Coordinates of C-alpha atoms in Angstrom, one line a residue:
X1 CA 141.1 131.5 130.9
X2 CA 141.1 129.1 128.0
X3 CA 137.8 127.2 127.7
X4 CA 138.2 123.5 126.2
X5 CA 135.5 122.7 123.7
X6 CA 135.3 119.2 122.4
X7 CA 134.4 119.0 118.8
X8 CA 133.6 115.8 117.1
X9 CA 135.7 115.8 114.0
X10 CA 134.9 112.1 112.9
X11 CA 132.3 113.1 110.2
X12 CA 134.8 115.6 108.6
X13 CA 137.4 112.9 108.6
X14 CA 135.3 110.6 106.8
X15 CA 134.7 113.4 104.3
X16 CA 138.1 114.1 103.7
X17 CA 139.0 110.3 103.5
X18 CA 136.2 109.9 100.9
X19 CA 137.3 113.1 98.9
X20 CA 139.4 112.6 95.6
X21 CA 142.1 115.4 95.1
X22 CA 142.5 114.1 91.6
X23 CA 139.6 113.0 89.4
X24 CA 140.4 110.5 87.0
X25 CA 138.7 111.0 83.7
X26 CA 137.7 108.1 81.6
X27 CA 136.0 107.5 78.5
X28 CA 133.1 105.5 77.0
X29 CA 134.6 102.6 74.9
X30 CA 131.3 100.7 74.0
X31 CA 127.6 101.2 74.3
X32 CA 125.3 98.1 74.1
X33 CA 121.7 98.5 74.6
X34 CA 121.4 100.6 77.8
X35 CA 124.9 99.2 79.1
X36 CA 127.8 101.8 78.8
X37 CA 131.4 100.5 79.0
X38 CA 133.8 102.8 80.3
X39 CA 137.7 102.7 80.6
X40 CA 140.0 104.5 82.8
X41 CA 138.0 105.2 86.1
X42 CA 137.9 103.7 89.4
X43 CA 134.5 103.9 90.8
X44 CA 132.5 101.8 93.2
X45 CA 129.2 100.1 92.7
X46 CA 126.3 102.5 92.9
X47 CA 128.7 105.7 92.3
X48 CA 127.3 108.2 90.0
X49 CA 129.0 109.4 87.1
X50 CA 128.8 112.4 84.6
X51 CA 129.1 111.5 80.9
X52 CA 129.8 115.0 79.2
X53 CA 128.4 115.4 75.9
X54 CA 129.4 117.9 73.2
X55 CA 126.6 120.4 72.8
X56 CA 124.6 119.6 75.6
X57 CA 124.4 122.1 78.8
X58 CA 124.0 119.0 81.2
X59 CA 125.9 115.9 81.1
X60 CA 124.3 112.5 81.3
X61 CA 124.2 111.0 84.7
X62 CA 124.8 107.1 84.9
X63 CA 125.5 104.7 87.9
X64 CA 128.2 101.9 87.8
X65 CA 126.2 98.6 87.9
X66 CA 129.2 96.1 87.5
X67 CA 132.6 95.5 85.8
X68 CA 133.9 93.3 83.1
X69 CA 137.6 93.0 81.8
X70 CA 138.9 96.1 83.5
X71 CA 135.9 98.1 82.0
X72 CA 133.4 99.9 84.5
X73 CA 129.6 99.0 83.3
X74 CA 127.3 102.0 83.9
X75 CA 123.7 102.6 82.9
X76 CA 122.1 105.8 82.3
X77 CA 120.0 107.9 84.8
X78 CA 118.5 109.5 81.6
X79 CA 118.5 109.4 77.9
X80 CA 121.7 108.1 76.0
X81 CA 121.3 110.8 73.3
X82 CA 124.4 112.5 72.3
X83 CA 127.2 109.9 73.6
X84 CA 129.6 108.8 71.2
X85 CA 133.0 106.9 71.3
X86 CA 135.4 108.7 73.5
X87 CA 133.0 110.6 75.6
X88 CA 134.5 111.8 78.7
X89 CA 133.4 110.2 81.9
X90 CA 133.9 111.8 85.3
X91 CA 133.3 109.9 88.5
X92 CA 131.3 112.1 91.4
X93 CA 132.6 110.3 94.3
X94 CA 129.0 110.0 95.7
X95 CA 126.1 107.8 95.3
X96 CA 122.4 109.1 94.7
X97 CA 120.8 111.4 96.8
X98 CA 117.5 113.0 96.8
X99 CA 116.6 116.6 98.0
X100 CA 113.8 116.3 100.8
X101 CA 111.9 118.7 103.2
X102 CA 108.4 120.1 104.2
X103 CA 108.4 121.6 100.5
X104 CA 107.6 118.4 98.9
X105 CA 104.0 117.9 100.1
X106 CA 101.5 118.0 97.4
X107 CA 104.3 117.9 94.6
X108 CA 105.0 115.4 91.8
X109 CA 108.7 114.2 91.4
X110 CA 110.4 112.1 88.6
X111 CA 112.2 108.9 89.4
X112 CA 115.3 110.6 90.4
X113 CA 113.7 113.0 92.9
X114 CA 113.6 115.9 90.7
X115 CA 110.5 118.1 90.2
X116 CA 108.5 117.3 87.2
X117 CA 107.1 120.9 87.1
X118 CA 109.3 123.8 88.1
X119 CA 111.9 124.2 91.0
X120 CA 110.3 123.7 94.3
X121 CA 113.1 123.5 96.5
X122 CA 113.5 127.3 97.4
X123 CA 116.7 126.6 99.4
X124 CA 114.7 124.5 101.9
X125 CA 115.9 121.0 100.8
X126 CA 118.5 118.9 102.4
X127 CA 120.4 115.9 100.6
X128 CA 119.2 112.4 101.8
X129 CA 120.6 109.3 100.7
X130 CA 118.6 107.2 98.5
X131 CA 120.0 103.7 99.2
X132 CA 119.7 103.1 103.1
X133 CA 119.9 99.9 105.3
X134 CA 116.9 98.8 106.8
X135 CA 116.5 99.6 110.4
X136 CA 117.9 97.3 112.9
X137 CA 115.4 94.6 113.7
X138 CA 115.9 94.9 117.5
X139 CA 115.3 98.7 117.5
X140 CA 112.0 98.5 115.7
X141 CA 109.0 99.2 117.9
X142 CA 106.2 96.6 118.0
X143 CA 102.9 97.3 116.1
X144 CA 100.3 97.5 118.6
X145 CA 98.1 100.4 116.9
X146 CA 95.3 100.3 114.3
X147 CA 95.7 102.6 111.3
X148 CA 92.2 103.1 109.7
X149 CA 92.2 103.3 106.0
X150 CA 88.6 104.3 105.5
X151 CA 87.9 101.1 103.6
X152 CA 85.1 99.1 105.3
X153 CA 86.5 95.6 104.1
X154 CA 89.9 96.3 105.1
X155 CA 89.2 98.0 108.4
X156 CA 86.6 95.3 109.6
X157 CA 88.1 91.9 108.1
X158 CA 91.7 92.7 107.3
X159 CA 92.6 95.5 110.0
X160 CA 95.9 97.2 109.4
X161 CA 98.6 98.4 112.1
X162 CA 100.5 101.6 112.0
X163 CA 103.9 100.2 110.6
X164 CA 102.6 97.0 108.9
X165 CA 103.5 96.3 105.3
X166 CA 100.7 94.8 103.2
X167 CA 100.8 93.5 99.8
X168 CA 97.8 94.3 97.2
X169 CA 97.8 91.3 94.6
X170 CA 95.6 91.5 91.4
X171 CA 96.0 91.1 87.8
X172 CA 95.6 94.0 85.6
X173 CA 92.2 96.1 85.4
X174 CA 90.9 94.6 88.8
X175 CA 91.3 98.2 90.8
X176 CA 94.5 98.3 92.5
X177 CA 95.1 101.9 91.8
X178 CA 91.7 102.8 92.9
X179 CA 91.8 101.1 96.2
X180 CA 95.1 103.1 96.6
X181 CA 93.5 106.1 95.9
X182 CA 90.8 105.4 98.5
X183 CA 93.5 104.8 101.2
X184 CA 95.6 107.7 100.3
X185 CA 92.4 110.0 100.5
X186 CA 90.9 108.5 103.8
X187 CA 94.0 107.0 105.6
X188 CA 94.9 108.2 109.0
X189 CA 98.6 108.8 108.0
X190 CA 100.5 112.2 108.6
X191 CA 101.8 112.3 105.0
X192 CA 101.4 109.9 101.9
X193 CA 104.3 108.8 99.5
X194 CA 103.2 107.2 96.5
X195 CA 105.7 105.6 94.0
X196 CA 104.1 104.9 90.4
X197 CA 106.7 102.8 88.9
X198 CA 106.6 101.5 85.6
X199 CA 103.2 103.1 85.0
X200 CA 101.8 104.3 81.7
X201 CA 102.3 108.1 81.3
X202 CA 98.6 108.4 80.7
X203 CA 97.8 107.0 83.9
X204 CA 99.8 109.3 86.3
X205 CA 97.5 112.3 85.7
X206 CA 94.7 110.3 85.7
X207 CA 95.6 108.7 89.0
X208 CA 96.2 112.2 90.6
X209 CA 93.0 113.7 89.4
X210 CA 90.6 110.9 89.7
X211 CA 91.8 108.0 92.1
X212 CA 93.9 110.6 94.6
X213 CA 91.8 113.9 94.1
X214 CA 92.7 117.5 95.6
X215 CA 92.0 116.3 99.1
X216 CA 94.4 113.2 98.8
X217 CA 97.0 115.0 96.9
X218 CA 97.4 117.9 99.6
X219 CA 99.1 115.6 101.9
X220 CA 100.7 113.4 99.4
X221 CA 104.2 113.3 97.6
X222 CA 104.2 111.3 94.2
X223 CA 107.4 109.8 92.6
X224 CA 106.5 108.9 89.0
X225 CA 109.0 106.8 87.1
X226 CA 106.7 106.0 84.1
X227 CA 107.4 103.1 81.4
X228 CA 109.2 105.0 79.0
X229 CA 112.1 105.6 81.3
X230 CA 115.3 103.7 81.5
X231 CA 115.3 100.7 83.7
X232 CA 117.7 102.2 85.9
X233 CA 115.4 105.1 86.6
X234 CA 112.4 103.0 87.4
X235 CA 114.5 101.0 89.9
X236 CA 115.6 104.0 91.6
X237 CA 112.1 105.7 91.6
X238 CA 111.0 102.8 94.1
X239 CA 114.3 103.8 96.3
X240 CA 113.6 107.5 95.9
X241 CA 109.9 107.2 97.5
X242 CA 111.1 104.8 100.2
X243 CA 113.8 107.1 101.2
X244 CA 111.4 110.1 101.3
X245 CA 109.2 108.1 103.6
X246 CA 112.4 107.2 105.7
X247 CA 112.8 111.1 106.1
X248 CA 109.5 111.9 107.4
X249 CA 109.6 108.7 109.5
X250 CA 112.8 109.7 111.0
X251 CA 111.2 113.1 112.1
X252 CA 108.7 111.1 114.0
X253 CA 105.8 111.1 111.8
X254 CA 103.3 108.3 110.6
X255 CA 103.9 107.7 107.0
X256 CA 101.7 105.9 104.4
X257 CA 104.2 104.4 101.6
X258 CA 102.2 103.0 98.5
X259 CA 104.0 101.4 95.6
X260 CA 102.4 100.6 92.2
X261 CA 103.8 98.3 91.4
X262 CA 106.7 95.9 92.7
X263 CA 106.3 93.7 89.7
X264 CA 107.4 96.5 87.4
X265 CA 110.2 97.3 90.0
X266 CA 111.5 93.5 89.6
X267 CA 111.3 93.8 85.9
X268 CA 113.3 96.9 85.9
X269 CA 115.9 94.9 87.8
X270 CA 115.7 92.0 85.6
X271 CA 116.7 94.1 82.7
X272 CA 119.7 95.6 84.7
X273 CA 120.6 92.1 85.6
X274 CA 120.5 90.6 82.3
X275 CA 122.5 93.5 80.7
X276 CA 125.3 93.0 83.2
X277 CA 125.4 89.4 82.0
X278 CA 123.5 87.7 85.1
X279 CA 122.0 84.3 83.8
X280 CA 118.0 84.2 83.8
X281 CA 116.9 82.0 86.6
X282 CA 112.9 81.7 87.8
X283 CA 110.8 82.4 84.7
X284 CA 113.6 85.0 83.2
X285 CA 114.1 86.7 86.5
X286 CA 117.8 87.0 87.6
X287 CA 119.0 86.1 91.1
X288 CA 119.7 89.8 91.9
X289 CA 115.8 90.5 91.7
X290 CA 114.9 88.0 94.5
X291 CA 118.1 89.7 96.7
X292 CA 116.8 93.1 96.0
X293 CA 113.3 92.7 96.9
X294 CA 113.8 92.3 100.6
X295 CA 116.3 95.3 100.5
X296 CA 113.4 97.4 99.3
X297 CA 110.7 96.1 101.3
X298 CA 112.2 95.7 104.8
X299 CA 113.0 99.5 104.7
X300 CA 109.6 100.1 105.5
X301 CA 107.8 99.2 108.9
X302 CA 108.2 100.7 112.4
X303 CA 111.3 102.9 113.3
X304 CA 112.7 104.2 116.6
X305 CA 110.6 107.4 116.4
X306 CA 107.7 107.3 113.6
X307 CA 106.4 104.7 111.5
X308 CA 106.1 103.7 107.4
X309 CA 102.8 102.0 106.8
X310 CA 103.3 100.3 103.3
X311 CA 100.9 99.4 100.7
X312 CA 102.7 97.5 97.7
X313 CA 100.6 96.5 94.9
X314 CA 101.8 93.1 92.9
X315 CA 100.7 92.7 89.4
X316 CA 100.1 88.9 88.9
X317 CA 100.7 87.0 85.7
X318 CA 97.4 85.7 84.6
X319 CA 95.9 86.0 87.9
X320 CA 98.4 83.4 89.0
X321 CA 99.1 84.2 92.8
X322 CA 101.9 81.4 92.9
X323 CA 104.1 83.2 90.2
X324 CA 107.7 83.9 91.4
X325 CA 107.3 87.7 92.3
X326 CA 104.0 87.3 93.8
X327 CA 105.2 84.4 95.8
X328 CA 108.5 86.0 96.9
X329 CA 106.7 89.4 98.1
X330 CA 103.8 87.5 99.9
X331 CA 106.5 85.9 102.0
X332 CA 108.2 89.0 103.0
X333 CA 105.1 91.3 103.8
X334 CA 102.9 91.2 106.9
X335 CA 99.6 90.4 105.1
X336 CA 98.2 90.4 101.6
X337 CA 95.2 91.8 100.1
X338 CA 93.8 89.8 96.9
X339 CA 91.6 91.3 94.3
X340 CA 89.2 89.0 92.4
X341 CA 88.7 89.4 88.7
X342 CA 85.3 87.7 89.1
X343 CA 84.3 90.1 91.9
X344 CA 85.2 93.1 89.7
X345 CA 83.2 91.5 86.5
X346 CA 80.1 91.6 89.0
X347 CA 80.4 95.4 89.8
X348 CA 81.6 94.6 93.2
X349 CA 84.2 97.2 94.1
X350 CA 86.8 97.3 96.0
X351 CA 86.9 93.7 94.6
X352 CA 88.5 92.3 97.7
X353 CA 88.3 88.7 98.2
X354 CA 88.3 88.6 101.8
X355 CA 88.5 84.8 102.2
X356 CA 91.7 84.7 100.3
X357 CA 93.4 87.6 101.8
X358 CA 94.9 87.9 105.5
X359 CA 96.4 90.6 108.0
X360 CA 98.7 88.7 110.1
X361 CA 98.7 91.4 112.6
X362 CA 94.9 91.7 112.9
X363 CA 94.9 89.2 115.7
X364 CA 97.2 91.1 118.0
X365 CA 95.7 94.6 117.2
X366 CA 92.0 94.3 117.4
X367 CA 89.8 93.6 120.5
X368 CA 88.6 89.9 121.1
X369 CA 85.0 91.2 120.2
X370 CA 86.1 92.7 116.9
X371 CA 88.0 89.7 116.0
X372 CA 85.1 87.2 116.7
X373 CA 82.7 89.5 114.8
X374 CA 85.2 89.4 111.8
X375 CA 85.4 85.4 112.3
X376 CA 81.7 85.1 112.0
X377 CA 81.3 87.3 108.8
X378 CA 84.0 85.1 107.1
X379 CA 82.3 81.8 108.4
X380 CA 79.1 83.1 106.9
X381 CA 80.7 84.1 103.5
X382 CA 82.4 80.9 103.3
X383 CA 79.5 78.9 103.9
X384 CA 77.5 80.6 101.2
X385 CA 80.1 80.2 98.6
X386 CA 80.6 76.6 99.4
X387 CA 76.6 76.1 98.8
X388 CA 76.4 78.7 96.2
X389 CA 75.9 76.3 93.3
X390 CA 73.1 74.4 94.9
X391 CA 71.3 77.8 96.1
X392 CA 71.4 79.2 92.5
X393 CA 69.7 76.3 90.9
X394 CA 67.4 75.9 93.5
X395 CA 68.4 72.7 95.0
X396 CA 69.2 73.7 98.4
X397 CA 66.2 73.0 100.7
X398 CA 65.8 75.4 103.6
X399 CA 66.5 74.0 107.0
X400 CA 68.9 71.4 105.7
X401 CA 71.9 73.4 107.3
X402 CA 71.5 76.0 110.1
X403 CA 75.1 77.6 109.2
X404 CA 73.9 77.9 105.3
X405 CA 70.5 79.3 106.3
X406 CA 72.0 81.9 108.3
X407 CA 74.4 82.8 105.5
X408 CA 71.7 83.1 102.8
X409 CA 69.8 85.7 105.4
X410 CA 73.0 87.6 105.9
X411 CA 74.5 87.2 102.3
X412 CA 73.0 90.6 100.9
X413 CA 73.8 92.5 104.1
X414 CA 77.4 91.3 103.9
X415 CA 78.0 92.3 100.2
X416 CA 76.5 95.5 100.8
X417 CA 78.8 96.2 103.6
X418 CA 81.9 95.2 101.4
X419 CA 80.8 97.3 98.8
X420 CA 82.0 100.8 99.0
X421 CA 82.2 103.8 96.3
X422 CA 85.6 105.3 95.6
X423 CA 84.5 108.6 97.1
X424 CA 82.8 107.1 100.2
X425 CA 84.2 107.4 103.4
X426 CA 83.7 105.1 106.3
X427 CA 85.3 106.1 109.8
X428 CA 86.6 103.2 112.0
X429 CA 83.9 103.6 114.4
X430 CA 81.2 103.4 111.6
X431 CA 82.8 100.3 110.3
X432 CA 82.8 98.5 113.6
X433 CA 79.2 99.3 114.5
X434 CA 78.4 98.2 110.8
X435 CA 80.2 95.0 111.4
X436 CA 78.5 94.4 115.0
X437 CA 75.2 94.8 113.2
X438 CA 75.8 92.5 110.7
X439 CA 76.3 89.6 113.2
X440 CA 74.0 90.8 116.0
X441 CA 71.2 88.3 115.5
X442 CA 73.7 85.5 115.3
X443 CA 75.4 85.9 118.7

């Protein structure tokens, strides 16, 4: 007796439809800067092509980024060395993918998801697309659980939720990388995915050994696309890191995604846009930059199974929090942590300006008592800073204002509570107890 078996053939039909029996081979006609003009191929935007180079064992990979006068415009995913007019170009018929799996934990990858040291796949990897759509907004779970970071200033006054997206805004040299390292070491996520986009080559090993440390590296995956890499590689580094985080999220894990920095990601897209012929708009940034930012940032957050809690650093020009990229990112994310150069100059680390920072989800995920205590600390700190000049010159008379009197009495305790050494860990319970003790006499 024959048994009827239902087989879903749709995935195979789609693969057959996409397959190219005859692959057209084009040729390089012109190279201007990092833009390669190719004639004779029919490839989609985002498709990866191989440029065959004589004398080189591996072809140069490039991605289609635009079209001009019947020519395809490609940008390299590597070095342009060896390319000459007439070099053969073969479309691959697919977009960029990254090999993912449990074997990635504790490893460092380049901007295209390839291991920087040796082969780490060992046959365990599976291909995962780099460019994915953000989750359906109606299928995202609501954020209702606190995710401790181990940093007192954040857990007490800027509490983060599991699946929240937060920006860390600061100028250069104020401690963004150090704060990321503290969160990576002590955060409560199952796995960390860290994207170092456009960083100096010197800083990568420094971040791994000093800021992250062996403890943080054990549960982390680092994607490093340094500043010497082509613009498209730096751009793809951000998407590769996000794709790896999505893979682990889809398996039901709680992922911590950290990206340093979104500003350099935007600069890379500006290079690509200008090369294609886009007009510069706000402060030289092309319109595609502001279209691409939400496509990157919206991919993190809550999913149907797991979550991606994301921390994105934003390098603000001249400490101006209203410059175009900072303003656009702040409008997309669920909160912002502002690092203050003035605090850093007074040896106050992490240099978090708690009065300028905000976690939009904190009121929804913490208890009423916690919310009230955090509000009291901010009130006291604001009252002290408002009268700081009078206090420093001795012009303030004790008893003139009860709130300022309380702020003066509590100021040193608040500052000591907010300061924290990079290697120091504070559990969520310890942080809440410390916060309660700060305001105990004022309740």
